[in-house]
Amino acid sequence: MMEDNVTLVTEFVLTGLTDNPKFQLLLFFIFLVIYLITMMGNIGLVVLVWMDSHLHTPMYVFLSSLAFADAWTSSSVTPKMLINLLSKDKSISLLECMAQFYFFGVSATAECFLLAVMAYDRYAAICYPLLYPVRMSNSLCRQLVIASYTLGFLHLMIHVGLLFRLTFCRSNIIHHFYCEILPLFRISCTDPSLNSLVTFIFSVFIQSFTLATILVSYTYVFFAILRIKSEQGRSKAFSTCSAHLFSVSLFYGTLLIMYVFPGSGVASNQDIMYSLFYTVIIPLLNPFIYSLRNKEVLGALRKMIKKERSLK
C-alpha cells in the first residue's frame, strides 16, 4: 500500500538520444530532413494513388493505406523528438505521454494487419487471377482497410486503459526519445506484471497471426509462381512480391525484437536503436521500397509531373 506523503509523478522527462548539445543540433537537422522526406514520400504516395484512377485497385489502395500508417507513425514520435533536441525542457505530461503512445500504437497495429492483408491480396492475384475481382472486390478492400485501423484503435485502448492503473513515484525519467510502454513499466511504483503480461500476449498473438497469414499466403504464391512456364511471367510475379517481402522483413524483425524479445536494463541503447529504426527509418524507406521498382507508380508520377508542367 502506498504512503500518503508520496508524491505522484504527473509529468515525465524524456532523456532523448544524447545530452551533448553539439550532437543534439546535428541530430535535429538530420531527423528534420528525414521527417520531411518521410512525409513527402508517404503523403505523396497517398495523393498519387488518390488522383490517378489507374491506381484505384486493391493493391494500391492497400499501399496508400500503409503509407498513411507510416506517416502517422513518424508524426506521432518525430515532432516531439525534434522539439526536445532543441529545448532544455524535455518534459512531457502524463496525458501527452499516454496520447503519444496511443497514436503510435494504433499505427503500428494497423500496419501489422495491412501487411497481412497485402499478402492475402498478392495470394488472390497470383493464385486465382481469374477470380481475383471476386475474391478482392473494392468493397472488401475498403472493409479490410477499415478493419485494420479499427483493430488498432481497439487494441491500444486496452493498453492505455491498463496504463492508468499504474502510479509513478520513484522516478519521472524515461530513458527513451518517446513515451514507449516498456520504459514506463520500469519506472512504475505499481507492479506492472499484469501490463507486461497483456502486452506480451497481445504482441505475440497479433504478430503471430499476421505473420502466419503472410507466410501461408506467400507459400502458396511461391508454388504458384513455380508453375508459371514463361520466365517473363515468373519475373513479373516475383517483382510484385519482392518489395512487400522486404518491407515485412524489416517491420516484423524489429517488432519481434522490441516487444516479444525485449532487451533488459533501464537504459538499453540497443532497444532505443531498434525503436529509432522502426519509428523513423522504416517509414522513410517504405515509400521508396514500393515505388522505385513499380512501373505503374513511376508512370503515374511522371504523368502527374507532366500535367503540372502543362498547367504552368
CSV table of C-alpha atoms in Angstrom, one decimal:
chain,number,residue,atom,x,y,z
A,1,MET,CA,0.0,0.0,0.0
A,2,MET,CA,1.3,3.5,-0.9
A,3,GLU,CA,2.1,6.0,1.8
A,4,ASP,CA,0.0,9.3,1.9
A,5,ASN,CA,3.1,11.5,1.7
A,6,VAL,CA,4.4,10.0,-1.5
A,7,THR,CA,4.3,12.5,-4.4
A,8,LEU,CA,2.9,11.0,-7.6
A,9,VAL,CA,4.5,11.9,-10.9
A,10,THR,CA,2.3,13.8,-13.3
A,11,GLU,CA,4.9,14.6,-16.0
A,12,PHE,CA,8.0,12.8,-17.3
A,13,VAL,CA,11.4,13.8,-18.7
A,14,LEU,CA,12.5,12.2,-21.9
A,15,THR,CA,16.3,11.7,-22.0
A,16,GLY,CA,16.3,11.5,-25.8
A,17,LEU,CA,19.2,10.3,-27.9
A,18,THR,CA,22.0,12.3,-26.4
A,19,ASP,CA,22.7,15.0,-23.8
A,20,ASN,CA,25.6,16.5,-25.9
A,21,PRO,CA,24.4,19.9,-27.2
A,22,LYS,CA,26.6,19.7,-30.4
A,23,PHE,CA,25.2,16.2,-31.2
A,24,GLN,CA,21.7,17.4,-30.4
A,25,LEU,CA,21.9,20.2,-33.0
A,26,LEU,CA,23.4,17.8,-35.6
A,27,LEU,CA,20.7,15.2,-34.9
A,28,PHE,CA,18.0,17.8,-35.1
A,29,PHE,CA,18.9,18.7,-38.7
A,30,ILE,CA,19.4,15.0,-39.7
A,31,PHE,CA,16.0,14.0,-38.3
A,32,LEU,CA,14.3,17.1,-39.6
A,33,VAL,CA,15.4,16.2,-43.2
A,34,ILE,CA,14.4,12.5,-42.6
A,35,TYR,CA,11.0,13.6,-41.3
A,36,LEU,CA,10.3,16.0,-44.3
A,37,ILE,CA,11.4,13.3,-46.8
A,38,THR,CA,9.2,10.7,-45.0
A,39,MET,CA,6.2,12.9,-45.1
A,40,MET,CA,6.7,13.9,-48.7
A,41,GLY,CA,7.2,10.2,-49.7
A,42,ASN,CA,4.2,8.8,-47.8
A,43,ILE,CA,1.7,11.6,-48.2
A,44,GLY,CA,2.8,12.0,-51.8
A,45,LEU,CA,2.1,8.3,-52.4
A,46,VAL,CA,-1.3,8.6,-50.8
A,47,VAL,CA,-2.1,11.6,-53.1
A,48,LEU,CA,-0.8,9.9,-56.2
A,49,VAL,CA,-3.0,6.8,-55.7
A,50,TRP,CA,-6.0,9.0,-54.9
A,51,MET,CA,-5.5,11.2,-58.0
A,52,ASP,CA,-4.7,8.6,-60.6
A,53,SER,CA,-7.7,6.4,-61.5
A,54,HIS,CA,-5.5,3.7,-62.9
A,55,LEU,CA,-4.2,3.1,-59.4
A,56,HIS,CA,-7.7,2.6,-57.9
A,57,THR,CA,-7.1,-1.1,-57.4
A,58,PRO,CA,-6.9,-3.1,-54.1
A,59,MET,CA,-3.1,-3.4,-54.4
A,60,TYR,CA,-2.6,0.4,-54.5
A,61,VAL,CA,-5.4,1.2,-52.0
A,62,PHE,CA,-3.6,-1.1,-49.5
A,63,LEU,CA,-0.3,0.5,-50.4
A,64,SER,CA,-1.6,4.1,-49.9
A,65,SER,CA,-3.2,2.9,-46.5
A,66,LEU,CA,0.2,1.6,-45.5
A,67,ALA,CA,1.9,4.9,-46.5
A,68,PHE,CA,-0.7,6.8,-44.4
A,69,ALA,CA,0.1,4.5,-41.4
A,70,ASP,CA,3.9,5.2,-41.9
A,71,ALA,CA,3.2,8.9,-42.0
A,72,TRP,CA,1.1,8.6,-38.8
A,73,THR,CA,3.9,6.6,-37.0
A,74,SER,CA,6.5,9.1,-37.9
A,75,SER,CA,4.3,12.1,-36.9
A,76,SER,CA,3.4,10.6,-33.5
A,77,VAL,CA,7.1,10.5,-32.5
A,78,THR,CA,9.4,12.7,-34.6
A,79,PRO,CA,8.0,16.2,-34.0
A,80,LYS,CA,8.3,15.9,-30.2
A,81,MET,CA,11.8,14.4,-30.6
A,82,LEU,CA,12.8,17.4,-32.7
A,83,ILE,CA,11.5,19.8,-30.1
A,84,ASN,CA,13.4,18.1,-27.4
A,85,LEU,CA,16.6,18.1,-29.3
A,86,LEU,CA,16.5,22.0,-29.3
A,87,SER,CA,14.9,22.5,-25.9
A,88,LYS,CA,16.3,22.3,-22.4
A,89,ASP,CA,12.9,21.4,-21.1
A,90,LYS,CA,12.4,17.8,-22.2
A,91,SER,CA,9.3,17.2,-20.1
A,92,ILE,CA,6.0,15.6,-21.3
A,93,SER,CA,2.8,15.5,-19.2
A,94,LEU,CA,1.3,12.2,-18.3
A,95,LEU,CA,-1.7,12.7,-20.6
A,96,GLU,CA,0.6,13.8,-23.5
A,97,CYS,CA,2.7,10.6,-22.9
A,98,MET,CA,-0.4,8.4,-23.0
A,99,ALA,CA,-1.7,10.1,-26.1
A,100,GLN,CA,1.7,9.7,-27.9
A,101,PHE,CA,1.9,6.0,-27.0
A,102,TYR,CA,-1.7,5.5,-28.1
A,103,PHE,CA,-1.4,7.1,-31.5
A,104,PHE,CA,1.9,5.4,-32.2
A,105,GLY,CA,0.5,2.1,-31.2
A,106,VAL,CA,-2.6,2.5,-33.3
A,107,SER,CA,-0.5,3.0,-36.5
A,108,ALA,CA,1.8,0.1,-35.5
A,109,THR,CA,-1.1,-2.3,-35.0
A,110,ALA,CA,-2.8,-1.1,-38.2
A,111,GLU,CA,0.4,-1.7,-40.1
A,112,CYS,CA,0.6,-5.3,-38.9
A,113,PHE,CA,-2.8,-6.1,-40.3
A,114,LEU,CA,-2.3,-4.1,-43.5
A,115,LEU,CA,0.9,-6.0,-44.3
A,116,ALA,CA,-1.1,-9.3,-43.8
A,117,VAL,CA,-3.9,-8.1,-46.0
A,118,MET,CA,-1.4,-7.1,-48.7
A,119,ALA,CA,0.0,-10.6,-48.6
A,120,TYR,CA,-3.5,-12.1,-49.0
A,121,ASP,CA,-4.1,-9.7,-51.9
A,122,ARG,CA,-1.0,-11.0,-53.7
A,123,TYR,CA,-2.1,-14.6,-53.0
A,124,ALA,CA,-5.5,-13.9,-54.5
A,125,ALA,CA,-4.0,-12.1,-57.5
A,126,ILE,CA,-1.3,-14.7,-58.4
A,127,CYS,CA,-3.0,-17.9,-57.3
A,128,TYR,CA,-6.5,-17.1,-58.6
A,129,PRO,CA,-6.1,-14.4,-61.3
A,130,LEU,CA,-9.4,-15.1,-63.0
A,131,LEU,CA,-11.4,-15.0,-59.7
A,132,TYR,CA,-9.4,-12.0,-58.3
A,133,PRO,CA,-12.1,-9.4,-58.9
A,134,VAL,CA,-14.5,-11.5,-56.9
A,135,ARG,CA,-12.1,-12.5,-54.1
A,136,MET,CA,-10.8,-8.9,-53.7
A,137,SER,CA,-13.7,-6.6,-54.6
A,138,ASN,CA,-13.5,-2.9,-54.0
A,139,SER,CA,-16.0,-3.1,-51.1
A,140,LEU,CA,-13.9,-5.9,-49.4
A,141,CYS,CA,-10.8,-3.9,-49.9
A,142,ARG,CA,-12.4,-0.9,-48.1
A,143,GLN,CA,-13.7,-3.2,-45.3
A,144,LEU,CA,-10.2,-4.7,-44.7
A,145,VAL,CA,-8.6,-1.2,-44.5
A,146,ILE,CA,-11.2,0.0,-42.1
A,147,ALA,CA,-10.9,-3.2,-40.0
A,148,SER,CA,-7.1,-2.8,-39.8
A,149,TYR,CA,-7.4,0.7,-38.3
A,150,THR,CA,-10.4,-0.2,-36.1
A,151,LEU,CA,-8.4,-3.1,-34.6
A,152,GLY,CA,-5.6,-0.7,-34.0
A,153,PHE,CA,-7.8,1.7,-32.1
A,154,LEU,CA,-9.4,-1.0,-30.0
A,155,HIS,CA,-6.1,-2.8,-29.3
A,156,LEU,CA,-4.5,0.3,-27.9
A,157,MET,CA,-7.5,1.2,-25.8
A,158,ILE,CA,-6.7,-1.9,-23.7
A,159,HIS,CA,-3.1,-1.0,-23.2
A,160,VAL,CA,-3.7,2.7,-22.4
A,161,GLY,CA,-6.6,1.7,-20.1
A,162,LEU,CA,-4.2,-0.6,-18.2
A,163,LEU,CA,-1.5,2.1,-18.1
A,164,PHE,CA,-3.9,4.3,-16.0
A,165,ARG,CA,-3.8,1.7,-13.2
A,166,LEU,CA,-0.1,2.3,-12.8
A,167,THR,CA,1.3,5.0,-10.5
A,168,PHE,CA,4.7,6.7,-10.9
A,169,CYS,CA,6.6,8.0,-7.8
A,170,ARG,CA,10.1,6.6,-7.9
A,171,SER,CA,11.3,8.5,-10.9
A,172,ASN,CA,10.0,10.6,-13.8
A,173,ILE,CA,12.9,9.9,-16.1
A,174,ILE,CA,12.0,7.9,-19.2
A,175,HIS,CA,15.2,6.7,-20.8
A,176,HIS,CA,13.9,7.0,-24.3
A,177,PHE,CA,13.1,9.6,-27.0
A,178,TYR,CA,9.3,9.0,-26.9
A,179,CYS,CA,6.8,7.5,-24.5
A,180,GLU,CA,7.4,3.8,-25.2
A,181,ILE,CA,5.5,1.4,-23.0
A,182,LEU,CA,8.4,-0.8,-21.7
A,183,PRO,CA,10.4,2.1,-20.1
A,184,LEU,CA,7.1,3.2,-18.4
A,185,PHE,CA,6.9,-0.2,-16.8
A,186,ARG,CA,10.4,0.2,-15.4
A,187,ILE,CA,9.7,3.4,-13.5
A,188,SER,CA,6.2,2.3,-12.2
A,189,CYS,CA,5.6,2.2,-8.5
A,190,THR,CA,2.7,-0.2,-9.1
A,191,ASP,CA,3.5,-3.8,-10.0
A,192,PRO,CA,3.4,-3.8,-13.8
A,193,SER,CA,3.2,-7.6,-14.2
A,194,LEU,CA,-0.3,-7.6,-15.5
A,195,ASN,CA,0.5,-4.9,-18.0
A,196,SER,CA,3.6,-6.7,-19.1
A,197,LEU,CA,1.7,-10.0,-19.5
A,198,VAL,CA,-1.1,-8.3,-21.5
A,199,THR,CA,1.5,-6.6,-23.7
A,200,PHE,CA,3.3,-9.8,-24.3
A,201,ILE,CA,0.2,-11.8,-25.0
A,202,PHE,CA,-1.3,-9.3,-27.5
A,203,SER,CA,2.1,-8.7,-29.2
A,204,VAL,CA,2.6,-12.5,-29.7
A,205,PHE,CA,-1.0,-13.0,-30.8
A,206,ILE,CA,-1.1,-10.1,-33.3
A,207,GLN,CA,2.4,-10.6,-34.7
A,208,SER,CA,2.0,-14.4,-34.9
A,209,PHE,CA,-1.5,-14.2,-36.5
A,210,THR,CA,-0.5,-11.6,-39.1
A,211,LEU,CA,3.0,-13.1,-39.8
A,212,ALA,CA,1.4,-16.6,-40.2
A,213,THR,CA,-1.1,-15.1,-42.7
A,214,ILE,CA,1.8,-13.6,-44.6
A,215,LEU,CA,3.9,-16.8,-44.6
A,216,VAL,CA,1.0,-19.1,-45.6
A,217,SER,CA,0.0,-16.6,-48.4
A,218,TYR,CA,3.5,-16.4,-49.8
A,219,THR,CA,4.0,-20.2,-49.6
A,220,TYR,CA,1.0,-20.6,-51.9
A,221,VAL,CA,2.3,-17.7,-54.0
A,222,PHE,CA,5.8,-19.3,-54.3
A,223,PHE,CA,4.4,-22.6,-55.6
A,224,ALA,CA,2.1,-20.8,-58.0
A,225,ILE,CA,5.0,-18.8,-59.4
A,226,LEU,CA,7.0,-22.1,-59.9
A,227,ARG,CA,4.1,-23.4,-62.0
A,228,ILE,CA,4.3,-20.4,-64.4
A,229,LYS,CA,6.0,-21.6,-67.6
A,230,SER,CA,7.3,-18.3,-69.0
A,231,GLU,CA,10.3,-16.8,-67.4
A,232,GLN,CA,8.9,-13.3,-68.0
A,233,GLY,CA,5.7,-14.3,-66.2
A,234,ARG,CA,7.7,-15.6,-63.2
A,235,SER,CA,9.8,-12.5,-63.1
A,236,LYS,CA,6.8,-10.2,-63.1
A,237,ALA,CA,5.1,-12.2,-60.4
A,238,PHE,CA,8.3,-12.1,-58.2
A,239,SER,CA,8.7,-8.4,-58.7
A,240,THR,CA,5.1,-7.7,-57.4
A,241,CYS,CA,6.0,-9.5,-54.2
A,242,SER,CA,9.7,-8.6,-53.6
A,243,ALA,CA,9.0,-5.1,-52.2
A,244,HIS,CA,6.3,-6.3,-49.9
A,245,LEU,CA,8.5,-9.2,-48.6
A,246,PHE,CA,11.4,-6.8,-47.9
A,247,SER,CA,9.2,-4.4,-46.1
A,248,VAL,CA,7.7,-7.3,-44.0
A,249,SER,CA,11.2,-8.5,-43.0
A,250,LEU,CA,12.2,-5.0,-41.8
A,251,PHE,CA,9.0,-4.4,-39.9
A,252,TYR,CA,8.5,-7.7,-38.2
A,253,GLY,CA,12.1,-8.3,-37.4
A,254,THR,CA,12.2,-5.0,-35.5
A,255,LEU,CA,8.8,-5.5,-33.8
A,256,LEU,CA,9.7,-9.1,-32.6
A,257,ILE,CA,12.9,-7.9,-31.1
A,258,MET,CA,11.2,-4.9,-29.4
A,259,TYR,CA,8.1,-6.5,-27.9
A,260,VAL,CA,8.5,-10.3,-27.9
A,261,PHE,CA,12.2,-10.5,-27.1
A,262,PRO,CA,12.9,-7.1,-25.5
A,263,GLY,CA,16.3,-6.1,-24.1
A,264,SER,CA,16.9,-5.7,-20.4
A,265,GLY,CA,18.2,-2.8,-18.3
A,266,VAL,CA,16.9,0.7,-17.5
A,267,ALA,CA,18.7,2.4,-20.4
A,268,SER,CA,19.1,-0.2,-23.1
A,269,ASN,CA,20.8,1.6,-26.0
A,270,GLN,CA,20.0,-1.4,-28.2
A,271,ASP,CA,16.3,-1.0,-27.5
A,272,ILE,CA,16.5,2.7,-28.4
A,273,MET,CA,18.2,1.9,-31.7
A,274,TYR,CA,15.6,-0.7,-32.6
A,275,SER,CA,12.8,1.9,-31.7
A,276,LEU,CA,14.6,4.5,-33.8
A,277,PHE,CA,14.8,2.1,-36.7
A,278,TYR,CA,11.1,1.3,-36.5
A,279,THR,CA,9.7,4.8,-35.8
A,280,VAL,CA,12.0,6.8,-38.1
A,281,ILE,CA,13.8,4.7,-40.7
A,282,ILE,CA,11.2,2.2,-41.8
A,283,PRO,CA,8.6,5.0,-42.5
A,284,LEU,CA,11.3,6.7,-44.5
A,285,LEU,CA,12.2,3.6,-46.6
A,286,ASN,CA,8.8,2.1,-47.3
A,287,PRO,CA,7.5,4.6,-50.0
A,288,PHE,CA,10.8,4.2,-51.9
A,289,ILE,CA,10.8,0.4,-51.5
A,290,TYR,CA,7.4,0.1,-53.0
A,291,SER,CA,7.7,2.9,-55.6
A,292,LEU,CA,11.2,2.8,-57.2
A,293,ARG,CA,10.7,-0.6,-58.9
A,294,ASN,CA,7.0,-0.1,-59.5
A,295,LYS,CA,6.4,0.9,-63.1
A,296,GLU,CA,2.8,1.8,-62.6
A,297,VAL,CA,3.6,4.2,-59.7
A,298,LEU,CA,6.5,5.7,-61.6
A,299,GLY,CA,4.3,6.1,-64.7
A,300,ALA,CA,1.6,7.8,-62.7
A,301,LEU,CA,4.2,10.1,-61.1
A,302,ARG,CA,5.6,11.1,-64.5
A,303,LYS,CA,2.1,11.7,-65.8
A,304,MET,CA,1.3,14.0,-62.8
A,305,ILE,CA,4.6,16.0,-63.2
A,306,LYS,CA,3.8,16.5,-66.9
A,307,LYS,CA,0.3,17.6,-66.1
A,308,GLU,CA,1.6,20.1,-63.5
A,309,ARG,CA,4.1,21.5,-66.0
A,310,SER,CA,1.5,21.9,-68.7
A,311,LEU,CA,-0.7,23.8,-66.3
A,312,LYS,CA,2.1,26.3,-65.7
